[in-house]
PDB file of C-alpha atoms and ligand atoms in Angstrom:
ATOM      1  CA  MET L   1      -4.106  16.568  -6.405  1.00 93.00           C
ATOM      2  CA  LEU L   2      -1.074  14.962  -4.829  1.00 96.00           C
ATOM      3  CA  VAL L   3      -1.149  14.731  -0.923  1.00 95.00           C
ATOM      4  CA  SER L   4       0.717  13.015   1.998  1.00 92.00           C
ATOM      5  CA  SER L   5      -0.772   9.966   3.479  1.00 91.00           C
ATOM      6  CA  ASN L   6      -0.225  11.224   6.985  1.00 91.00           C
ATOM      7  CA  TYR L   7      -3.665  12.545   7.737  1.00 94.00           C
ATOM      8  CA  LEU L   8      -5.346   9.747   5.816  1.00 97.00           C
ATOM      9  CA  LEU L   9      -3.808   6.933   7.845  1.00 97.00           C
ATOM     10  CA  LYS L  10      -4.456   8.764  11.073  1.00 96.00           C
ATOM     11  CA  ASP L  11      -8.054   9.155  10.215  1.00 97.00           C
ATOM     12  CA  ALA L  12      -8.294   5.494   9.257  1.00 98.00           C
ATOM     13  CA  LYS L  13      -6.762   4.509  12.538  1.00 97.00           C
ATOM     14  CA  ALA L  14      -9.126   6.649  14.675  1.00 97.00           C
ATOM     15  CA  ASN L  15     -12.192   5.498  12.693  1.00 97.00           C
ATOM     16  CA  HIS L  16     -11.528   1.821  12.170  1.00 98.00           C
ATOM     17  CA  TYR L  17     -11.179   1.542   8.379  1.00 98.00           C
ATOM     18  CA  ALA L  18      -8.458   1.221   5.881  1.00 98.00           C
ATOM     19  CA  PHE L  19      -7.301   2.826   2.670  1.00 98.00           C
ATOM     20  CA  PRO L  20      -6.412   0.625  -0.377  1.00 98.00           C
ATOM     21  CA  HIS L  21      -2.954   0.898  -1.765  1.00 98.00           C
ATOM     22  CA  PHE L  22      -2.890  -0.109  -5.341  1.00 99.00           C
ATOM     23  CA  ASN L  23       0.253  -0.754  -7.224  1.00 98.00           C
ATOM     24  CA  TYR L  24       0.254   0.505 -10.853  1.00 98.00           C
ATOM     25  CA  TRP L  25       2.487  -0.717 -13.683  1.00 98.00           C
ATOM     26  CA  ASP L  26       1.219   1.099 -16.793  1.00 97.00           C
ATOM     27  CA  SER L  27      -1.020   3.985 -17.912  1.00 97.00           C
ATOM     28  CA  ASN L  28      -4.014   1.555 -17.990  1.00 97.00           C
ATOM     29  CA  SER L  29      -3.674   0.499 -14.324  1.00 98.00           C
ATOM     30  CA  ILE L  30      -3.172   3.964 -12.998  1.00 98.00           C
ATOM     31  CA  ARG L  31      -6.130   5.345 -14.858  1.00 98.00           C
ATOM     32  CA  ALA L  32      -8.338   2.526 -13.749  1.00 98.00           C
ATOM     33  CA  GLU L  33      -7.342   2.965 -10.082  1.00 99.00           C
ATOM     34  CA  ILE L  34      -7.911   6.749 -10.185  1.00 98.00           C
ATOM     35  CA  ALA L  35     -11.253   6.103 -11.948  1.00 98.00           C
ATOM     36  CA  ALA L  36     -12.308   3.806  -8.968  1.00 98.00           C
ATOM     37  CA  ALA L  37     -11.335   6.466  -6.518  1.00 98.00           C
ATOM     38  CA  GLU L  38     -13.091   9.176  -8.451  1.00 98.00           C
ATOM     39  CA  SER L  39     -16.305   7.168  -8.824  1.00 98.00           C
ATOM     40  CA  LEU L  40     -16.449   6.737  -5.065  1.00 98.00           C
ATOM     41  CA  ASN L  41     -15.027  10.268  -4.238  1.00 97.00           C
ATOM     42  CA  LEU L  42     -12.393   8.817  -1.965  1.00 98.00           C
ATOM     43  CA  PRO L  43      -8.609   9.280  -1.736  1.00 98.00           C
ATOM     44  CA  VAL L  44      -6.330   6.666  -3.289  1.00 98.00           C
ATOM     45  CA  ILE L  45      -2.685   5.521  -2.553  1.00 98.00           C
ATOM     46  CA  LEU L  46      -0.908   4.621  -5.785  1.00 98.00           C
ATOM     47  CA  ALA L  47       2.310   2.832  -5.649  1.00 98.00           C
ATOM     48  CA  TRP L  48       5.218   1.806  -7.844  1.00 98.00           C
ATOM     49  CA  ALA L  49       7.638  -0.829  -6.567  1.00 98.00           C
ATOM     50  CA  GLU L  50      11.045  -1.852  -7.729  1.00 93.00           C
ATOM     51  CA  LYS L  51       9.539  -5.175  -8.869  1.00 93.00           C
ATOM     52  CA  HIS L  52       7.690  -3.326 -11.603  1.00 97.00           C
ATOM     53  CA  SER L  53      10.964  -2.130 -13.130  1.00 96.00           C
ATOM     54  CA  PRO L  54      10.941  -4.618 -16.037  1.00 96.00           C
ATOM     55  CA  GLU L  55       7.637  -3.078 -17.086  1.00 96.00           C
ATOM     56  CA  ILE L  56       8.158   0.526 -16.074  1.00 98.00           C
ATOM     57  CA  GLY L  57      11.170   2.227 -14.444  1.00 98.00           C
ATOM     58  CA  VAL L  58      10.886   4.593 -11.549  1.00 98.00           C
ATOM     59  CA  GLU L  59      11.361   7.867 -13.493  1.00 98.00           C
ATOM     60  CA  ASP L  60       8.491   6.968 -15.926  1.00 98.00           C
ATOM     61  CA  ALA L  61       6.214   5.725 -13.227  1.00 98.00           C
ATOM     62  CA  LEU L  62       6.849   8.972 -11.218  1.00 98.00           C
ATOM     63  CA  ALA L  63       6.034  11.000 -14.360  1.00 98.00           C
ATOM     64  CA  LEU L  64       2.842   9.023 -14.884  1.00 98.00           C
ATOM     65  CA  GLY L  65       1.866   9.387 -11.217  1.00 98.00           C
ATOM     66  CA  LYS L  66       2.456  13.013 -11.197  1.00 98.00           C
ATOM     67  CA  TYR L  67       0.550  13.633 -14.383  1.00 98.00           C
ATOM     68  CA  PHE L  68      -2.536  11.533 -13.645  1.00 98.00           C
ATOM     69  CA  GLY L  69      -2.343  12.176  -9.839  1.00 98.00           C
ATOM     70  CA  SER L  70      -2.302  15.993 -10.196  1.00 97.00           C
ATOM     71  CA  LYS L  71      -5.298  16.050 -12.374  1.00 97.00           C
ATOM     72  CA  ALA L  72      -7.318  13.631 -10.401  1.00 98.00           C
ATOM     73  CA  LYS L  73     -10.525  14.887  -8.680  1.00 97.00           C
ATOM     74  CA  VAL L  74      -9.607  13.109  -5.406  1.00 97.00           C
ATOM     75  CA  PRO L  75      -6.511  13.268  -3.197  1.00 97.00           C
ATOM     76  CA  VAL L  76      -3.790  10.953  -4.530  1.00 98.00           C
ATOM     77  CA  VAL L  77      -0.837   9.748  -2.526  1.00 98.00           C
ATOM     78  CA  LEU L  78       2.211   8.823  -4.755  1.00 98.00           C
ATOM     79  CA  HIS L  79       4.050   6.079  -2.875  1.00 98.00           C
ATOM     80  CA  LEU L  80       7.416   4.416  -3.554  1.00 98.00           C
ATOM     81  CA  ASP L  81       6.756   0.773  -2.362  1.00 98.00           C
ATOM     82  CA  HIS L  82       9.317  -1.738  -1.122  1.00 97.00           C
ATOM     83  CA  GLY L  83      12.349   0.507  -1.514  1.00 98.00           C
ATOM     84  CA  THR L  84      15.223  -1.681  -0.746  1.00 96.00           C
ATOM     85  CA  SER L  85      17.981   0.771  -1.800  1.00 97.00           C
ATOM     86  CA  VAL L  86      18.490   3.813   0.317  1.00 98.00           C
ATOM     87  CA  ASP L  87      19.798   5.755  -2.600  1.00 98.00           C
ATOM     88  CA  LEU L  88      16.652   5.103  -4.617  1.00 98.00           C
ATOM     89  CA  VAL L  89      14.309   5.951  -1.746  1.00 98.00           C
ATOM     90  CA  LYS L  90      16.198   9.256  -1.110  1.00 98.00           C
ATOM     91  CA  TRP L  91      16.005   9.978  -4.851  1.00 98.00           C
ATOM     92  CA  GLY L  92      12.216   9.280  -4.652  1.00 98.00           C
ATOM     93  CA  ILE L  93      11.919  11.656  -1.707  1.00 98.00           C
ATOM     94  CA  GLU L  94      13.681  14.468  -3.503  1.00 98.00           C
ATOM     95  CA  ASN L  95      11.797  14.061  -6.773  1.00 98.00           C
ATOM     96  CA  GLY L  96       8.189  13.989  -5.901  1.00 98.00           C
ATOM     97  CA  PHE L  97       6.961  10.771  -4.214  1.00 98.00           C
ATOM     98  CA  THR L  98       4.736  11.958  -1.345  1.00 98.00           C
ATOM     99  CA  SER L  99       5.322   8.796   0.671  1.00 98.00           C
ATOM    100  CA  VAL L 100       7.996   6.105   0.586  1.00 98.00           C
ATOM    101  CA  MET L 101       8.654   2.709   2.018  1.00 98.00           C
ATOM    102  CA  ILE L 102      12.146   1.787   3.102  1.00 98.00           C
ATOM    103  CA  ASP L 103      12.208  -2.013   3.289  1.00 97.00           C
ATOM    104  CA  ALA L 104      15.130  -3.370   5.271  1.00 96.00           C
ATOM    105  CA  SER L 105      12.958  -6.082   6.801  1.00 93.00           C
ATOM    106  CA  ASP L 106      15.324  -8.799   5.576  1.00 92.00           C
ATOM    107  CA  LYS L 107      18.105  -7.224   7.596  1.00 95.00           C
ATOM    108  CA  SER L 108      18.805  -7.592  11.352  1.00 95.00           C
ATOM    109  CA  PHE L 109      16.536  -5.604  13.707  1.00 95.00           C
ATOM    110  CA  GLU L 110      19.341  -3.198  14.557  1.00 97.00           C
ATOM    111  CA  LYS L 111      20.321  -2.692  10.905  1.00 97.00           C
ATOM    112  CA  ASN L 112      16.684  -2.182   9.930  1.00 97.00           C
ATOM    113  CA  THR L 113      16.342   0.422  12.732  1.00 98.00           C
ATOM    114  CA  GLU L 114      19.588   2.243  11.750  1.00 98.00           C
ATOM    115  CA  ILE L 115      18.585   2.474   8.036  1.00 98.00           C
ATOM    116  CA  THR L 116      14.964   3.400   8.700  1.00 98.00           C
ATOM    117  CA  LYS L 117      15.920   6.151  11.131  1.00 98.00           C
ATOM    118  CA  ASP L 118      18.296   7.691   8.584  1.00 98.00           C
ATOM    119  CA  VAL L 119      15.641   7.690   5.802  1.00 98.00           C
ATOM    120  CA  ALA L 120      12.946   8.989   8.213  1.00 98.00           C
ATOM    121  CA  GLU L 121      15.097  11.972   9.110  1.00 98.00           C
ATOM    122  CA  PHE L 122      15.898  12.610   5.580  1.00 98.00           C
ATOM    123  CA  ALA L 123      12.224  12.448   4.453  1.00 98.00           C
ATOM    124  CA  HIS L 124      10.769  14.433   7.249  1.00 98.00           C
ATOM    125  CA  LYS L 125      13.089  17.437   6.401  1.00 98.00           C
ATOM    126  CA  ARG L 126      11.521  17.311   3.007  1.00 98.00           C
ATOM    127  CA  GLY L 127       7.798  16.880   4.021  1.00 97.00           C
ATOM    128  CA  VAL L 128       7.640  13.211   2.947  1.00 98.00           C
ATOM    129  CA  VAL L 129       6.274  10.326   5.169  1.00 98.00           C
ATOM    130  CA  VAL L 130       7.975   6.990   5.520  1.00 98.00           C
ATOM    131  CA  GLU L 131       6.699   3.396   5.955  1.00 98.00           C
ATOM    132  CA  ALA L 132       8.929   0.574   7.220  1.00 98.00           C
ATOM    133  CA  GLU L 133       8.512  -3.029   7.990  1.00 96.00           C
ATOM    134  CA  ILE L 134       9.383  -5.398  10.739  1.00 92.00           C
ATOM    135  CA  GLY L 135       8.637  -9.158  10.641  1.00 81.00           C
ATOM    136  CA  HIS L 136       9.049 -10.115   7.022  1.00 74.00           C
ATOM    137  CA  VAL L 137       6.002 -10.470   4.692  1.00 77.00           C
ATOM    138  CA  GLY L 138       7.519 -12.915   2.156  1.00 73.00           C
ATOM    139  CA  THR L 139       6.165 -14.496  -0.932  1.00 76.00           C
ATOM    140  CA  ASN L 140       4.025 -17.668  -0.668  1.00 62.00           C
ATOM    141  CA  SER L 141       5.535 -18.242   2.815  1.00 55.00           C
ATOM    142  CA  SER L 142       3.335 -19.988   5.280  1.00 56.00           C
ATOM    143  CA  ALA L 143       3.409 -17.695   8.374  1.00 54.00           C
ATOM    144  CA  ASP L 144       4.187 -19.124  11.779  1.00 58.00           C
ATOM    145  CA  ASP L 145       4.817 -17.789  15.207  1.00 59.00           C
ATOM    146  CA  SER L 146       8.440 -16.921  14.300  1.00 64.00           C
ATOM    147  CA  THR L 147       7.395 -14.688  11.319  1.00 82.00           C
ATOM    148  CA  TYR L 148       4.722 -12.639  13.037  1.00 93.00           C
ATOM    149  CA  THR L 149       5.731  -9.147  14.044  1.00 95.00           C
ATOM    150  CA  GLU L 150       6.672  -9.032  17.800  1.00 96.00           C
ATOM    151  CA  VAL L 151       4.892  -6.435  19.894  1.00 97.00           C
ATOM    152  CA  ASP L 152       7.973  -5.226  21.958  1.00 97.00           C
ATOM    153  CA  ALA L 153      10.113  -4.992  18.859  1.00 97.00           C
ATOM    154  CA  ALA L 154       7.382  -2.978  16.964  1.00 97.00           C
ATOM    155  CA  VAL L 155       7.141  -0.414  19.848  1.00 98.00           C
ATOM    156  CA  ASN L 156      10.911  -0.187  20.136  1.00 98.00           C
ATOM    157  CA  PHE L 157      11.346   0.216  16.411  1.00 98.00           C
ATOM    158  CA  ALA L 158       8.611   2.896  16.100  1.00 98.00           C
ATOM    159  CA  GLN L 159      10.069   4.957  18.885  1.00 98.00           C
ATOM    160  CA  ARG L 160      13.683   4.755  17.798  1.00 98.00           C
ATOM    161  CA  THR L 161      13.128   5.296  14.026  1.00 98.00           C
ATOM    162  CA  GLY L 162      10.505   7.976  14.114  1.00 98.00           C
ATOM    163  CA  VAL L 163       8.831   6.220  11.143  1.00 98.00           C
ATOM    164  CA  ASP L 164       5.307   7.354  10.194  1.00 98.00           C
ATOM    165  CA  SER L 165       3.747   3.883   9.556  1.00 98.00           C
ATOM    166  CA  LEU L 166       4.661   0.364  10.116  1.00 98.00           C
ATOM    167  CA  ALA L 167       4.034  -2.727   7.957  1.00 98.00           C
ATOM    168  CA  VAL L 168       3.444  -5.719  10.140  1.00 97.00           C
ATOM    169  CA  SER L 169       3.374  -9.467   9.460  1.00 95.00           C
ATOM    170  CA  ILE L 170       0.241 -11.174  10.717  1.00 96.00           C
ATOM    171  CA  GLY L 171      -0.109 -14.058   8.225  1.00 95.00           C
ATOM    172  CA  THR L 172      -0.459 -12.538   4.829  1.00 96.00           C
ATOM    173  CA  SER L 173       2.094 -13.025   1.939  1.00 94.00           C
ATOM    174  CA  HIS L 174       2.758 -11.433  -1.447  1.00 95.00           C
ATOM    175  CA  GLY L 175       1.099 -13.035  -4.478  1.00 95.00           C
ATOM    176  CA  VAL L 176      -1.433 -15.711  -4.646  1.00 91.00           C
ATOM    177  CA  TYR L 177      -1.797 -18.304  -1.830  1.00 93.00           C
ATOM    178  CA  LYS L 178      -1.061 -21.905  -2.697  1.00 89.00           C
ATOM    179  CA  GLN L 179      -3.085 -23.169   0.187  1.00 87.00           C
ATOM    180  CA  GLY L 180      -6.223 -21.062  -0.039  1.00 92.00           C
ATOM    181  CA  THR L 181      -7.301 -18.262   2.118  1.00 95.00           C
ATOM    182  CA  PRO L 182      -4.717 -17.453   4.870  1.00 95.00           C
ATOM    183  CA  LYS L 183      -5.384 -17.713   8.558  1.00 95.00           C
ATOM    184  CA  LEU L 184      -4.537 -14.363  10.035  1.00 96.00           C
ATOM    185  CA  ASN L 185      -3.365 -13.655  13.585  1.00 97.00           C
ATOM    186  CA  PHE L 186      -6.060 -11.237  14.815  1.00 98.00           C
ATOM    187  CA  ASP L 187      -4.818 -11.511  18.362  1.00 97.00           C
ATOM    188  CA  ARG L 188      -1.402 -10.315  17.433  1.00 97.00           C
ATOM    189  CA  LEU L 189      -2.902  -7.433  15.477  1.00 98.00           C
ATOM    190  CA  GLN L 190      -4.937  -6.397  18.541  1.00 98.00           C
ATOM    191  CA  GLU L 191      -1.804  -6.408  20.632  1.00 98.00           C
ATOM    192  CA  LEU L 192       0.152  -4.442  18.055  1.00 98.00           C
ATOM    193  CA  ARG L 193      -2.657  -1.881  17.688  1.00 97.00           C
ATOM    194  CA  ASN L 194      -2.921  -1.389  21.445  1.00 98.00           C
ATOM    195  CA  ALA L 195       0.789  -1.047  21.889  1.00 98.00           C
ATOM    196  CA  VAL L 196       2.036   0.913  18.782  1.00 98.00           C
ATOM    197  CA  ASP L 197       1.064   4.548  18.401  1.00 97.00           C
ATOM    198  CA  ILE L 198       1.721   4.911  14.639  1.00 98.00           C
ATOM    199  CA  PRO L 199      -0.643   3.544  11.914  1.00 98.00           C
ATOM    200  CA  LEU L 200      -0.130  -0.060  10.891  1.00 98.00           C
ATOM    201  CA  VAL L 201      -0.259  -1.347   7.384  1.00 98.00           C
ATOM    202  CA  LEU L 202      -0.615  -4.664   5.655  1.00 98.00           C
ATOM    203  CA  HIS L 203       1.169  -6.181   2.686  1.00 97.00           C
ATOM    204  CA  GLY L 204       0.171  -9.056   0.546  1.00 97.00           C
ATOM    205  CA  GLY L 205      -3.552  -8.128   0.556  1.00 98.00           C
ATOM    206  CA  SER L 206      -4.437  -9.973  -2.655  1.00 98.00           C
ATOM    207  CA  SER L 207      -6.765 -12.971  -2.246  1.00 97.00           C
ATOM    208  CA  SER L 208      -6.434 -12.806   1.500  1.00 97.00           C
ATOM    209  CA  GLY L 209     -10.206 -13.228   1.896  1.00 98.00           C
ATOM    210  CA  ASP L 210     -12.763 -10.321   2.078  1.00 98.00           C
ATOM    211  CA  ASP L 211     -13.826 -11.265   5.533  1.00 98.00           C
ATOM    212  CA  ASN L 212     -10.249 -11.315   6.840  1.00 98.00           C
ATOM    213  CA  LEU L 213      -9.515  -7.920   5.210  1.00 98.00           C
ATOM    214  CA  SER L 214     -12.716  -6.278   6.484  1.00 98.00           C
ATOM    215  CA  LYS L 215     -11.789  -7.462   9.939  1.00 98.00           C
ATOM    216  CA  VAL L 216      -8.159  -6.158   9.829  1.00 98.00           C
ATOM    217  CA  ALA L 217      -9.310  -2.919   8.642  1.00 98.00           C
ATOM    218  CA  GLU L 218     -11.803  -2.637  11.485  1.00 98.00           C
ATOM    219  CA  ASP L 219      -9.184  -3.881  13.984  1.00 97.00           C
ATOM    220  CA  GLY L 220      -6.222  -1.495  13.272  1.00 97.00           C
ATOM    221  CA  ILE L 221      -4.829  -1.817   9.760  1.00 98.00           C
ATOM    222  CA  THR L 222      -4.970   1.501   8.131  1.00 98.00           C
ATOM    223  CA  LYS L 223      -3.770   0.638   4.624  1.00 98.00           C
ATOM    224  CA  VAL L 224      -3.875  -2.708   2.733  1.00 98.00           C
ATOM    225  CA  ASN L 225      -1.505  -3.227  -0.284  1.00 98.00           C
ATOM    226  CA  ILE L 226      -3.132  -4.856  -3.289  1.00 98.00           C
ATOM    227  CA  TYR L 227      -1.207  -5.732  -6.556  1.00 98.00           C
ATOM    228  CA  THR L 228      -1.513  -9.331  -7.734  1.00 98.00           C
ATOM    229  CA  ASP L 229      -5.376  -9.363  -7.869  1.00 98.00           C
ATOM    230  CA  LEU L 230      -5.293  -6.266  -9.979  1.00 98.00           C
ATOM    231  CA  ALA L 231      -2.719  -7.579 -12.360  1.00 98.00           C
ATOM    232  CA  ASN L 232      -4.705 -10.897 -12.675  1.00 98.00           C
ATOM    233  CA  ALA L 233      -7.942  -9.007 -13.287  1.00 98.00           C
ATOM    234  CA  SER L 234      -6.165  -7.188 -16.168  1.00 98.00           C
ATOM    235  CA  LEU L 235      -4.673 -10.361 -17.498  1.00 98.00           C
ATOM    236  CA  ASN L 236      -7.967 -12.288 -17.437  1.00 98.00           C
ATOM    237  CA  ALA L 237      -9.605  -9.452 -19.268  1.00 98.00           C
ATOM    238  CA  THR L 238      -7.165 -10.013 -22.218  1.00 97.00           C
ATOM    239  CA  LYS L 239      -8.703 -13.463 -22.698  1.00 97.00           C
ATOM    240  CA  GLY L 240     -12.046 -12.147 -24.142  1.00 94.00           C
ATOM    241  CA  GLU L 241     -12.688 -11.847 -27.958  1.00 96.00           C
ATOM    242  CA  TYR L 242     -12.097  -8.188 -29.009  1.00 97.00           C
ATOM    243  CA  GLY L 243     -12.380  -6.383 -32.367  1.00 97.00           C
ATOM    244  CA  SER L 244      -9.413  -4.161 -31.540  1.00 98.00           C
ATOM    245  CA  GLU L 245      -6.621  -3.386 -29.119  1.00 96.00           C
ATOM    246  CA  THR L 246      -8.600  -0.378 -27.887  1.00 97.00           C
ATOM    247  CA  GLU L 247     -11.527  -2.584 -26.867  1.00 98.00           C
ATOM    248  CA  MET L 248      -9.260  -4.870 -25.003  1.00 98.00           C
ATOM    249  CA  ALA L 249      -7.489  -2.117 -23.148  1.00 98.00           C
ATOM    250  CA  LEU L 250     -10.820  -0.679 -22.176  1.00 98.00           C
ATOM    251  CA  ALA L 251     -11.963  -4.046 -20.858  1.00 98.00           C
ATOM    252  CA  GLN L 252      -8.733  -4.395 -18.851  1.00 98.00           C
ATOM    253  CA  ARG L 253      -9.297  -0.940 -17.367  1.00 98.00           C
ATOM    254  CA  LYS L 254     -12.859  -1.817 -16.542  1.00 98.00           C
ATOM    255  CA  ALA L 255     -11.724  -5.089 -14.763  1.00 98.00           C
ATOM    256  CA  ILE L 256      -9.149  -3.288 -12.748  1.00 99.00           C
ATOM    257  CA  GLN L 257     -11.567  -0.458 -11.764  1.00 99.00           C
ATOM    258  CA  GLU L 258     -14.340  -2.850 -10.714  1.00 98.00           C
ATOM    259  CA  LEU L 259     -11.925  -4.778  -8.494  1.00 98.00           C
ATOM    260  CA  ALA L 260     -10.542  -1.671  -6.968  1.00 99.00           C
ATOM    261  CA  GLU L 261     -13.936  -0.310  -6.135  1.00 98.00           C
ATOM    262  CA  HIS L 262     -14.678  -3.728  -4.572  1.00 98.00           C
ATOM    263  CA  TYR L 263     -11.753  -3.378  -2.272  1.00 98.00           C
ATOM    264  CA  TYR L 264     -12.838   0.055  -1.126  1.00 98.00           C
ATOM    265  CA  GLN L 265     -16.114  -1.590   0.122  1.00 98.00           C
ATOM    266  CA  VAL L 266     -14.247  -4.375   1.783  1.00 98.00           C
ATOM    267  CA  PHE L 267     -11.999  -1.938   3.707  1.00 98.00           C
ATOM    268  CA  GLY L 268     -14.876   0.381   4.794  1.00 98.00           C
ATOM    269  CA  THR L 269     -13.178   3.344   3.309  1.00 98.00           C
ATOM    270  CA  ASP L 270     -16.310   5.387   3.073  1.00 97.00           C
ATOM    271  CA  LYS L 271     -15.857   6.100   6.796  1.00 97.00           C
ATOM    272  CA  TYR L 272     -13.198   8.606   5.621  1.00 97.00           C
ATOM    273  CA  GLN L 273     -14.192  11.994   7.220  1.00 90.00           C
ATOM    274  CA  TYR L 274     -12.794  14.643   5.021  1.00 88.00           C
ATOM    275  CA  ARG L 275     -14.672  14.034   1.761  1.00 83.00           C
ATOM    276  CA  VAL L 276     -15.163  17.180  -0.368  1.00 81.00           C
ATOM    277  CA  GLN L 277     -18.336  17.136  -2.371  1.00 75.00           C
ATOM    278  CA  ASN L 278     -17.416  17.875  -5.967  1.00 65.00           C
TER     279      ASN L 278
HETATM  280  P1  13P E 301      -0.200  -8.581  -3.328  1.00 50.96           P
HETATM  281  O1  13P E 301       0.525  -8.710  -4.722  1.00 50.96           O
HETATM  282  O2  13P E 301      -0.246  -9.936  -2.574  1.00 50.96           O
HETATM  283  O3  13P E 301      -1.483  -7.899  -3.328  1.00 50.96           O
HETATM  284  O4  13P E 301       0.771  -7.644  -2.365  1.00 50.96           O
HETATM  285  C1  13P E 301       0.886  -6.323  -2.641  1.00 50.96           C
HETATM  286  C2  13P E 301       1.953  -5.617  -1.897  1.00 50.96           C
HETATM  287  O5  13P E 301       2.077  -6.017  -0.724  1.00 50.96           O
HETATM  288  C3  13P E 301       2.664  -4.549  -2.461  1.00 50.96           C
HETATM  289  O6  13P E 301       3.477  -3.946  -1.624  1.00 50.96           O
HETATM  290 ZN1   ZN E 302       4.393  -5.482  -0.305  1.00 50.96          ZN
END
């Protein structure tokens, strides 16, 4: 069934664990991710981002998400990830995503606040939750003091926008890391967690180090976004010897599912309180 992420992230915040957010880019990936969630009987957050457009457009991704999400045996959040166009995000809100991210993190603080507030008001009238970001999580950027999310800015932003969750920058970046496992700013995370009321989320989860990710989940991050590792697991699985395309597709799905299940363990998601026994 399709659900909002609101109660999930609040439960994660209260009980010191995180949900995985898995991007999907085809029917193989979404089926593998749902299979992982079902095998553990835990909810899953499935996301399409604009960057997946060359592979699958938003309408097809939404249709896939609704189809597989509705028949899943676990709660499924259908999330529009990294929406940089307000029009696209509003379209997503009106057409069935249960959660959206408006990403104006490359804009000035004031502009980001203005855009996010507008989207949050629009979404809340329609029962959809909104994530936004301050302090930009880039691609292969080496984080330094200037790129970490500032605590006062985060508090101010959350209050003024009415947004439901906030993506923060504490040292991760999107994609693989050229210089090995990143060093995360756990002190900043503690400060943010203590000061900001709404759930915090982390982008760029792939290859960030399992110990790092377990610690952020324990310390206040309620959702960790994972894409690149899943895409690479699928790609690596194509390199085996197979007798047919079907065999290869099944091997890709298995690889994605195993990695997805692994991330559930890393994030301590089995602390989720509202599990329904099937
Ligand atoms: P990775 O590709 O680094 O896992 O980042 C995923 C992400 O942040 C999606 O929004
Ligand atoms: Zn991201």
